[in-house]
Short mmCIF file of C-alpha atoms and ligand atoms in Angstrom, two decimals:
data_model
loop_
_atom_site.label_atom_id
_atom_site.label_comp_id
_atom_site.label_asym_id
_atom_site.label_seq_id
_atom_site.Cartn_x
_atom_site.Cartn_y
_atom_site.Cartn_z
CA MET A 1410 71.89 97.97 23.99
CA LYS A 1411 72.72 98.95 27.54
CA LYS A 1412 70.43 101.46 29.26
CA ALA A 1413 71.79 104.25 31.42
CA LEU A 1414 69.81 106.57 33.65
CA ILE A 1415 71.36 109.92 34.41
CA THR A 1416 70.19 112.42 37.02
CA GLY A 1417 71.44 116.00 36.52
CA VAL A 1418 71.43 115.47 32.80
CA THR A 1419 71.05 119.20 32.14
CA GLY A 1420 74.22 120.02 34.16
CA GLN A 1421 77.82 120.30 32.92
CA ASP A 1422 78.71 116.67 33.62
CA GLY A 1423 75.36 115.23 32.67
CA SER A 1424 75.54 116.77 29.19
CA TYR A 1425 79.04 115.42 28.51
CA LEU A 1426 78.24 112.02 29.96
CA THR A 1427 75.14 111.75 27.75
CA GLU A 1428 77.32 112.42 24.65
CA ILE A 1429 79.86 109.85 25.77
CA LEU A 1430 77.27 107.10 26.48
CA VAL A 1431 75.31 107.74 23.25
CA GLU A 1432 78.66 107.48 21.38
CA LYS A 1433 79.31 104.14 23.17
CA GLY A 1434 75.89 102.79 21.95
CA TYR A 1435 73.93 103.23 25.14
CA GLU A 1436 70.22 104.15 25.34
CA VAL A 1437 70.36 107.13 27.67
CA HIS A 1438 67.49 108.25 29.95
CA GLY A 1439 67.86 111.66 31.56
CA ILE A 1440 65.93 113.09 34.47
CA ILE A 1441 65.15 116.79 34.11
CA ARG A 1442 63.43 119.11 36.54
CA ARG A 1443 60.48 121.20 35.65
CA SER A 1444 61.54 124.83 35.46
CA SER A 1445 59.76 128.07 34.72
CA SER A 1446 62.25 128.89 32.02
CA PHE A 1447 64.40 126.70 29.71
CA ASN A 1448 67.05 124.67 31.51
CA THR A 1449 68.18 122.34 28.72
CA ALA A 1450 70.71 124.58 26.93
CA ARG A 1451 73.54 122.11 27.46
CA ILE A 1452 71.68 119.24 25.85
CA ASP A 1453 69.70 121.16 23.21
CA HIS A 1454 72.08 120.02 20.45
CA LEU A 1455 71.20 116.37 21.34
CA TYR A 1456 67.50 117.26 21.71
CA ALA A 1457 67.49 118.82 18.22
CA ASN A 1458 69.12 115.75 16.66
CA LYS A 1459 66.42 113.55 15.18
CA GLU A 1460 68.77 110.55 15.20
CA ILE A 1461 69.20 110.93 18.95
CA LEU A 1462 66.00 112.28 20.53
CA ASN A 1463 63.63 109.44 21.49
CA LYS A 1464 65.91 106.96 19.74
CA LYS A 1465 69.12 107.13 21.79
CA MET A 1466 68.25 109.80 24.44
CA PHE A 1467 64.97 109.96 26.34
CA LEU A 1468 64.06 112.64 28.85
CA HIS A 1469 61.74 112.22 31.86
CA TYR A 1470 60.56 114.79 34.41
CA GLY A 1471 61.70 113.98 37.90
CA ASP A 1472 63.23 115.37 41.07
CA LEU A 1473 65.48 113.84 43.71
CA VAL A 1474 63.13 114.97 46.39
CA ASP A 1475 60.20 113.01 44.92
CA THR A 1476 60.43 109.31 45.84
CA SER A 1477 57.27 108.05 44.12
CA ASN A 1478 58.49 109.42 40.84
CA LEU A 1479 61.90 107.70 41.16
CA ASN A 1480 60.31 104.30 41.76
CA ARG A 1481 58.04 104.71 38.74
CA LEU A 1482 61.05 105.70 36.53
CA LEU A 1483 63.09 102.75 37.72
CA GLU A 1484 60.29 100.30 37.10
CA LYS A 1485 59.68 101.72 33.60
CA ILE A 1486 63.25 102.04 32.48
CA GLU A 1487 64.99 99.16 34.25
CA PRO A 1488 68.45 100.71 33.67
CA ASP A 1489 71.71 98.73 33.67
CA GLU A 1490 73.67 101.76 35.01
CA ILE A 1491 72.61 104.80 37.05
CA TYR A 1492 74.73 107.92 37.21
CA ASN A 1493 73.53 110.12 40.11
CA LEU A 1494 74.87 113.54 39.13
CA ALA A 1495 72.00 115.70 40.27
CA ALA A 1496 72.84 118.01 43.13
CA GLN A 1497 72.61 121.51 44.61
CA SER A 1498 76.25 121.71 43.54
CA HIS A 1499 77.29 125.22 44.61
CA VAL A 1500 79.35 125.30 47.78
CA LYS A 1501 78.68 128.95 48.75
CA VAL A 1502 74.97 128.61 48.03
CA SER A 1503 74.83 125.59 50.35
CA PHE A 1504 75.40 127.96 53.28
CA GLU A 1505 72.24 129.86 52.22
CA VAL A 1506 70.10 126.70 51.62
CA PRO A 1507 71.59 123.98 53.88
CA ASP A 1508 68.33 122.08 54.39
CA TYR A 1509 67.51 121.88 50.65
CA THR A 1510 71.14 120.97 49.92
CA ALA A 1511 70.85 118.05 52.38
CA GLN A 1512 67.52 116.97 50.96
CA VAL A 1513 68.91 116.66 47.43
CA ASP A 1514 72.61 115.83 47.95
CA ALA A 1515 72.31 113.50 50.96
CA LEU A 1516 68.79 112.13 51.15
CA GLY A 1517 68.37 112.15 47.37
CA THR A 1518 71.07 109.52 47.12
CA LEU A 1519 69.41 107.45 49.81
CA ARG A 1520 66.04 107.71 48.07
CA PHE A 1521 67.59 106.32 44.92
CA LEU A 1522 69.28 103.43 46.64
CA ASP A 1523 66.08 102.52 48.40
CA ALA A 1524 64.12 102.72 45.18
CA ILE A 1525 66.63 100.22 43.68
CA ARG A 1526 65.89 97.89 46.57
CA GLU A 1527 62.17 98.37 46.34
CA VAL A 1528 61.98 97.80 42.63
CA GLY A 1529 64.37 94.88 42.97
CA LEU A 1530 66.95 95.86 40.37
CA LYS A 1531 69.58 93.25 41.45
CA LYS A 1532 72.14 93.86 38.69
CA VAL A 1533 72.08 97.61 38.34
CA LYS A 1534 75.30 99.53 38.76
CA PHE A 1535 75.20 102.94 40.57
CA TYR A 1536 77.65 105.82 40.23
CA GLN A 1537 77.53 108.50 42.97
CA ALA A 1538 79.01 111.98 42.21
CA SER A 1539 81.17 112.28 45.35
CA THR A 1540 83.63 115.19 45.59
CA SER A 1541 86.98 116.44 46.72
CA GLU A 1542 84.92 118.83 48.97
CA LEU A 1543 84.81 115.83 51.29
CA PHE A 1544 88.49 116.48 52.20
CA GLY A 1545 87.69 120.11 53.12
CA LYS A 1546 90.20 121.05 55.84
CA VAL A 1547 92.68 118.63 54.36
CA GLN A 1548 94.30 116.08 56.67
CA GLU A 1549 96.94 115.02 54.14
CA ILE A 1550 98.62 116.48 51.01
CA PRO A 1551 98.02 115.21 48.32
CA GLN A 1552 94.66 113.63 49.06
CA SER A 1553 94.02 110.04 48.19
CA GLU A 1554 91.12 107.51 48.62
CA LYS A 1555 92.57 106.78 52.08
CA THR A 1556 92.71 110.43 53.32
CA PRO A 1557 90.29 111.12 56.18
CA PHE A 1558 87.39 113.44 55.34
CA TYR A 1559 86.70 116.83 57.02
CA PRO A 1560 84.01 118.65 55.06
CA ARG A 1561 83.77 122.44 55.42
CA SER A 1562 80.33 123.33 54.11
CA PRO A 1563 76.72 122.09 54.19
CA TYR A 1564 77.35 120.91 50.66
CA GLY A 1565 80.43 118.92 51.75
CA VAL A 1566 78.62 117.48 54.76
CA ALA A 1567 75.58 116.41 52.60
CA LYS A 1568 77.97 114.81 50.14
CA LEU A 1569 79.61 112.99 53.08
CA TYR A 1570 76.33 111.36 53.86
CA GLY A 1571 75.94 110.41 50.15
CA TYR A 1572 79.43 108.86 50.19
CA TRP A 1573 78.80 106.67 53.26
CA ILE A 1574 75.31 105.60 52.29
CA ILE A 1575 76.76 104.28 49.09
CA VAL A 1576 79.47 102.34 51.03
CA ASN A 1577 76.82 101.07 53.47
CA TYR A 1578 74.32 99.88 50.82
CA ARG A 1579 77.18 98.21 48.96
CA GLU A 1580 78.18 96.28 52.05
CA ALA A 1581 74.70 95.66 53.45
CA TYR A 1582 72.76 94.80 50.30
CA ASN A 1583 75.48 93.85 47.83
CA ILE A 1584 74.45 96.69 45.49
CA PHE A 1585 77.13 97.58 42.88
CA ALA A 1586 77.44 101.16 44.12
CA CYS A 1587 80.56 103.25 43.63
CA ASN A 1588 81.81 106.70 44.62
CA GLY A 1589 83.78 108.80 42.20
CA ILE A 1590 85.67 111.31 44.33
CA LEU A 1591 86.09 113.90 41.66
CA PHE A 1592 88.25 117.02 42.03
CA ASN A 1593 87.17 120.24 40.36
CA HIS A 1594 86.57 119.82 36.65
CA GLU A 1595 85.64 122.62 34.33
CA SER A 1596 84.78 123.28 30.72
CA PRO A 1597 83.05 125.90 28.52
CA ARG A 1598 79.85 124.41 29.82
CA ARG A 1599 80.69 125.14 33.45
CA GLY A 1600 77.96 127.23 35.26
CA GLU A 1601 78.79 130.92 35.13
CA THR A 1602 78.96 131.30 38.94
CA PHE A 1603 81.71 128.85 39.53
CA VAL A 1604 85.06 130.63 39.71
CA THR A 1605 86.79 129.42 36.56
CA ARG A 1606 83.87 130.22 34.21
CA LYS A 1607 83.16 133.47 36.04
CA ILE A 1608 86.72 134.55 35.38
CA THR A 1609 86.91 133.53 31.69
CA ARG A 1610 83.44 134.97 30.92
CA ALA A 1611 84.32 138.26 32.70
CA ALA A 1612 87.71 138.56 30.94
CA ALA A 1613 86.03 138.15 27.52
CA ARG A 1614 83.40 140.78 28.48
CA ILE A 1615 85.99 143.17 29.85
CA VAL A 1616 88.18 143.24 26.72
CA THR A 1617 85.15 143.81 24.54
CA GLY A 1618 83.75 146.59 26.74
CA LEU A 1619 80.68 144.68 28.03
CA GLN A 1620 81.91 144.76 31.65
CA LYS A 1621 84.18 147.03 33.71
CA ASN A 1622 85.74 144.71 36.19
CA LEU A 1623 85.73 141.32 37.88
CA LEU A 1624 84.98 140.97 41.59
CA LEU A 1625 86.21 137.79 43.27
CA GLY A 1626 86.43 136.35 46.81
CA ASN A 1627 89.37 134.35 48.07
CA LEU A 1628 92.20 134.75 45.50
CA ASP A 1629 94.48 132.41 47.30
CA ALA A 1630 92.30 129.23 47.40
CA LYS A 1631 94.03 126.36 45.56
CA ARG A 1632 92.19 123.89 43.36
CA ASP A 1633 93.17 120.82 41.31
CA TRP A 1634 91.34 121.79 38.10
CA GLY A 1635 90.78 119.26 35.24
CA PHE A 1636 88.70 119.07 32.05
CA ALA A 1637 85.10 117.84 32.59
CA PRO A 1638 84.64 115.40 29.55
CA GLU A 1639 87.71 113.40 30.65
CA TYR A 1640 86.16 113.06 34.14
CA CYS A 1641 82.87 111.90 32.66
CA GLU A 1642 84.73 109.21 30.78
CA GLY A 1643 86.24 108.27 34.15
CA MET A 1644 82.70 107.91 35.66
CA TRP A 1645 81.94 105.26 33.01
CA ARG A 1646 85.17 103.48 33.68
CA ILE A 1647 84.42 103.29 37.35
CA LEU A 1648 81.21 101.39 36.64
CA GLN A 1649 83.03 99.05 34.18
CA HIS A 1650 85.54 98.00 36.89
CA GLU A 1651 85.15 94.28 37.85
CA LYS A 1652 84.25 95.12 41.40
CA ALA A 1653 82.30 97.97 43.00
CA ASP A 1654 84.83 100.39 44.49
CA ASP A 1655 85.57 104.09 45.13
CA PHE A 1656 88.01 106.04 42.97
CA LEU A 1657 89.51 109.52 43.09
CA LEU A 1658 89.97 111.45 39.79
CA ALA A 1659 92.28 114.47 39.73
CA THR A 1660 95.12 115.98 37.68
CA GLY A 1661 97.69 115.96 40.61
CA GLU A 1662 98.39 119.74 40.07
CA THR A 1663 97.09 122.59 42.10
CA HIS A 1664 96.78 126.32 41.27
CA THR A 1665 95.39 129.40 43.01
CA VAL A 1666 92.36 131.40 41.89
CA ARG A 1667 94.84 134.27 41.44
CA GLU A 1668 96.87 132.14 38.96
CA PHE A 1669 93.75 131.23 37.10
CA THR A 1670 92.91 134.91 36.81
CA GLU A 1671 96.44 135.91 35.71
CA LYS A 1672 96.66 133.12 33.12
CA THR A 1673 93.22 134.01 31.67
CA PHE A 1674 94.07 137.65 31.10
CA ALA A 1675 97.53 136.67 29.88
CA GLU A 1676 95.92 134.56 27.08
CA LEU A 1677 94.32 137.85 26.05
CA GLY A 1678 97.56 139.77 26.09
CA ILE A 1679 96.91 141.51 29.44
CA GLU A 1680 99.47 141.38 32.26
CA ILE A 1681 98.05 141.97 35.68
CA GLU A 1682 99.88 143.63 38.55
CA TRP A 1683 98.53 143.10 42.09
CA ARG A 1684 98.38 145.99 44.56
CA GLY A 1685 97.11 146.15 48.16
CA GLY A 1686 96.13 143.23 50.29
CA ALA A 1687 93.10 141.26 51.64
CA GLU A 1688 89.83 143.03 50.83
CA LYS A 1689 91.68 146.04 49.38
CA GLU A 1690 93.62 143.99 46.87
CA LYS A 1691 93.29 145.07 43.22
CA GLY A 1692 94.48 143.73 39.92
CA LEU A 1693 95.61 146.47 37.49
CA ILE A 1694 96.57 146.27 33.88
CA LYS A 1695 100.32 146.43 33.74
CA LYS A 1696 100.84 145.74 30.02
CA ILE A 1697 98.67 145.15 26.96
CA ASP A 1698 99.69 143.08 24.01
CA LEU A 1699 97.12 143.30 21.20
CA GLU A 1700 98.95 140.80 18.97
CA LYS A 1701 98.63 138.09 21.69
CA ALA A 1702 94.93 138.67 21.92
CA LYS A 1703 94.56 138.62 18.13
CA SER A 1704 96.47 135.37 17.91
CA LEU A 1705 94.15 133.62 20.48
CA ILE A 1706 91.03 134.84 18.69
CA ASN A 1707 92.26 134.15 15.18
CA HIS A 1708 93.10 130.60 16.24
CA SER A 1709 89.74 129.93 17.77
CA GLY A 1710 88.38 128.47 14.50
CA ASN A 1711 85.36 130.71 13.95
CA TYR A 1712 87.38 133.92 13.91
CA LYS A 1713 90.18 133.29 11.45
CA ASN A 1714 91.50 136.70 10.24
CA TYR A 1715 88.97 138.48 12.39
CA HIS A 1716 89.97 142.16 13.02
CA PHE A 1717 90.05 142.33 16.85
CA GLU A 1718 90.65 145.54 18.83
CA PHE A 1719 90.44 145.98 22.58
CA SER A 1720 87.53 148.09 23.78
CA SER A 1721 88.69 151.73 24.06
CA GLU A 1722 87.89 151.47 27.74
CA VAL A 1723 90.71 148.97 28.31
CA LYS A 1724 93.81 150.90 29.31
CA LYS A 1725 97.10 150.41 31.11
CA GLY A 1726 96.55 151.08 34.87
CA ASP A 1727 92.88 150.19 34.84
CA GLU A 1728 91.62 148.23 37.90
CA ILE A 1729 90.10 145.18 36.30
CA VAL A 1730 90.05 142.80 39.26
CA GLY A 1731 88.85 143.58 42.79
CA VAL A 1732 87.89 141.69 45.95
CA ASP A 1733 84.32 141.48 47.25
CA PRO A 1734 84.11 139.83 50.70
CA ASN A 1735 80.49 138.76 49.87
CA TYR A 1736 82.16 135.95 47.86
CA TYR A 1737 84.08 134.71 50.96
CA ARG A 1738 82.74 131.50 52.53
CA PRO A 1739 82.07 131.17 56.27
CA THR A 1740 84.49 128.19 56.20
CA GLU A 1741 86.80 127.75 53.24
CA VAL A 1742 88.56 124.83 51.60
CA GLU A 1743 92.03 126.39 51.13
CA LEU A 1744 93.87 123.63 49.28
CA LEU A 1745 92.90 120.68 47.13
CA ILE A 1746 95.36 118.41 45.28
CA GLY A 1747 94.54 114.83 44.43
CA ASN A 1748 96.59 111.73 43.90
CA PRO A 1749 94.88 109.80 41.10
CA ALA A 1750 97.30 106.80 41.22
CA LYS A 1751 94.63 104.19 42.00
CA ALA A 1752 92.42 105.31 39.05
CA GLU A 1753 95.47 105.32 36.76
CA LYS A 1754 96.53 101.80 37.84
CA GLU A 1755 93.14 100.08 38.00
CA LEU A 1756 91.06 101.97 35.44
CA GLY A 1757 93.79 103.16 33.07
CA TRP A 1758 92.40 106.71 33.59
CA LYS A 1759 94.61 109.76 33.48
CA ALA A 1760 93.80 113.51 33.16
CA LYS A 1761 95.20 114.71 29.87
CA THR A 1762 94.21 118.40 29.89
CA LYS A 1763 96.20 120.33 32.45
CA PHE A 1764 95.87 123.86 33.82
CA GLU A 1765 97.33 125.98 30.96
CA GLU A 1766 95.36 124.22 28.20
CA LEU A 1767 92.20 124.21 30.32
CA VAL A 1768 92.43 128.02 30.77
CA ARG A 1769 93.12 128.51 27.06
CA LEU A 1770 90.15 126.43 25.86
CA MET A 1771 87.80 128.16 28.30
CA ILE A 1772 88.84 131.67 27.41
CA LYS A 1773 88.73 130.85 23.69
CA SER A 1774 85.16 129.58 24.11
CA ASP A 1775 84.00 132.64 26.04
CA MET A 1776 85.66 135.01 23.51
CA ASP A 1777 83.83 133.08 20.84
CA LYS A 1778 80.51 133.43 22.66
CA VAL A 1779 80.98 137.19 23.30
CA LEU A 1780 81.92 137.87 19.69
CA ARG A 1781 79.23 135.66 18.22
CA ARG A 1782 76.36 136.49 20.51
CA GLY A 1783 77.53 139.81 21.87
CA TYR A 1784 77.10 138.90 25.56
P1 NAP B 1013 75.79 121.27 37.71
O1 NAP B 1013 76.25 121.77 36.41
O2 NAP B 1013 75.43 122.23 38.82
O3 NAP B 1013 74.53 120.31 37.49
C1 NAP B 1013 73.73 119.89 38.51
C2 NAP B 1013 72.51 119.14 37.90
O4 NAP B 1013 71.61 118.70 38.97
C3 NAP B 1013 71.62 119.96 36.99
O5 NAP B 1013 71.17 119.17 35.92
C4 NAP B 1013 70.42 120.33 37.88
O6 NAP B 1013 69.27 120.60 37.16
C5 NAP B 1013 70.31 119.02 38.66
N1 NAP B 1013 69.54 119.12 39.87
C6 NAP B 1013 69.69 119.97 40.93
N2 NAP B 1013 68.81 119.76 41.87
C7 NAP B 1013 68.04 118.70 41.48
C8 NAP B 1013 66.90 117.99 42.03
N3 NAP B 1013 66.37 118.35 43.17
N4 NAP B 1013 66.36 117.01 41.33
C9 NAP B 1013 66.85 116.68 40.11
N5 NAP B 1013 67.90 117.33 39.49
C10 NAP B 1013 68.50 118.33 40.16
O7 NAP B 1013 76.88 120.26 38.37
P2 NAP B 1013 78.07 119.50 37.68
O8 NAP B 1013 79.30 120.42 37.77
O9 NAP B 1013 77.63 118.93 36.37
O10 NAP B 1013 78.30 118.37 38.73
C11 NAP B 1013 77.68 117.09 38.55
C12 NAP B 1013 77.67 116.40 39.95
O11 NAP B 1013 79.06 116.17 40.29
C13 NAP B 1013 77.11 117.16 41.12
O12 NAP B 1013 76.50 116.21 41.97
C14 NAP B 1013 78.24 117.80 41.83
O13 NAP B 1013 77.96 118.05 43.17
C15 NAP B 1013 79.33 116.73 41.60
N6 NAP B 1013 80.71 117.21 41.52
C16 NAP B 1013 81.07 118.10 40.63
C17 NAP B 1013 82.37 118.55 40.53
C18 NAP B 1013 82.80 119.59 39.50
O14 NAP B 1013 83.91 120.11 39.67
N7 NAP B 1013 82.01 119.89 38.47
C19 NAP B 1013 83.33 117.91 41.30
C20 NAP B 1013 82.97 116.91 42.24
C21 NAP B 1013 81.67 116.55 42.23
P3 NAP B 1013 68.94 122.08 36.62
O15 NAP B 1013 69.66 122.21 35.31
O16 NAP B 1013 67.44 122.08 36.52
O17 NAP B 1013 69.43 123.05 37.69
N1 GDD B 1014 82.30 130.63 43.02
C1 GDD B 1014 83.24 131.50 43.31
N2 GDD B 1014 83.09 132.82 43.00
N3 GDD B 1014 84.40 131.07 43.95
C2 GDD B 1014 85.32 132.00 44.26
C3 GDD B 1014 85.18 133.34 43.91
C4 GDD B 1014 84.00 133.79 43.28
O1 GDD B 1014 83.82 134.92 43.03
N4 GDD B 1014 86.31 133.97 44.35
C5 GDD B 1014 87.14 133.08 44.87
N5 GDD B 1014 86.54 131.86 44.83
C6 GDD B 1014 87.08 130.59 45.36
C7 GDD B 1014 86.15 129.86 46.28
O2 GDD B 1014 86.18 130.45 47.63
C8 GDD B 1014 86.77 128.45 46.25
O3 GDD B 1014 87.84 128.40 47.17
C9 GDD B 1014 87.31 128.40 44.82
O4 GDD B 1014 87.32 129.72 44.31
C10 GDD B 1014 86.49 127.50 43.91
O5 GDD B 1014 85.19 127.89 43.98
P1 GDD B 1014 84.05 127.22 42.93
O6 GDD B 1014 84.45 127.44 41.57
O7 GDD B 1014 82.74 127.79 43.40
O8 GDD B 1014 84.15 125.64 43.20
P2 GDD B 1014 84.29 124.84 44.55
O9 GDD B 1014 85.61 124.28 44.65
O10 GDD B 1014 83.71 125.58 45.74
O11 GDD B 1014 83.22 123.65 44.28
C11 GDD B 1014 83.22 122.98 43.02
O12 GDD B 1014 84.10 121.90 43.06
C12 GDD B 1014 83.74 120.85 44.03
C13 GDD B 1014 84.83 119.79 43.93
O13 GDD B 1014 85.91 120.19 44.72
C14 GDD B 1014 81.77 122.51 42.72
O14 GDD B 1014 81.73 122.08 41.39
C15 GDD B 1014 81.32 121.46 43.65
O15 GDD B 1014 80.06 120.89 43.23
C16 GDD B 1014 82.39 120.28 43.64
O16 GDD B 1014 82.01 119.26 44.46
#
């Protein structure tokens, strides 16, 4: 039985990766941080499973800013594979906490690599969660493994250090260390403050009367959005490659935040009309189609034949989307679109879930949550 150690196991990717590796027969060890309230919601279903907890999945307290603890864990577990997913992962927040972001995202990676050397784990394979944010102010369209980097946030700069320290330790000490340069990947488990989940959650709350409107920042930013579980499978494939290397995972399509918003509401039978510009831009309800909303909800599995009505507050002409400049970033990444040809050729990896299906599965899930839990 192979042993994997995952940092960031409580995050979106960590939770999917744990499921994938347990399914493949691994013994999975996850590092969690101490928190004053519960932070394990995404892995609670694994935790509650008596066949998995302490048989296939083991949890350990730890933090990427605590070196002594990393050494102890490596000595105790002696993993075959390490997936370093832990990070202060929010780009906008990194402008508010740049030092902490660097401590975790940049130096956290170095601490781990050094711990591997100190403990003397010669055969371990190391996956680093690198990011399309490295391309920032893009120097080429689409971006590939060869495109020069130009990060545009403290997060991007910290991850740039992470990227290069991986390359350096691979070359200097022959550690099997790999970068996965992953473009945005989303899911129903995406944190609620990232834009896709913020939109699908708000749309579900608006049509049920729990929220009046949705305030966003830059509507014209373009992202290459894929489905998280497929990208986590890609992480595993990167470590199974015969030689340590860096790979980019993306769908090869790009869409604006505005399109994501339109498509989300369209799934719920609401057509948006945009008025005004820049900070004064508004999204108004142009048309409402109750049958379309019913068909989405009735096909969501849990709500077959459910009698859905829009909240009485939802009317034609309502302003349901607005712009709040507080969500703008001091420096923005305007356009990301990846070329995943290398991963396709050498790993046999390809993104299957594209934009429309991704939006649909996320809005279905948030409608389900709102109807089931009422929030
Ligand atoms: P996420 O949902 O924000 O999860 C981040 C994880 O890191 C959480 O488990 C968090 O723990 C943990 N963490 C944060 N600071 C830590 C620290 N000091 N010590 C130990 N653990 C810490 O992020 P994600 O979307 O799953 O992304 C996973 C990784 O891929 C991140 O490194 C991210 O930067 C990178 N990435 C993500 C994407 C994407 O589109 N999702 C794309 C490219 C790269 P808590 O639960 O306690 O907060
Ligand atoms: N979060 C957020 N909230 N973003 C908004 C909003 C808003 O209200 N309005 C517009 N946006 C724009 C942002 O300015 C950005 O251009 C885009 O939506 C995507 O923002 P996020 O969803 O926060 O993701 P990100 O692209 O900045 O970062 C994510 O993807 C990276 C990979 O490219 C994170 O998961 C990073 O950890 C990851 O490395």
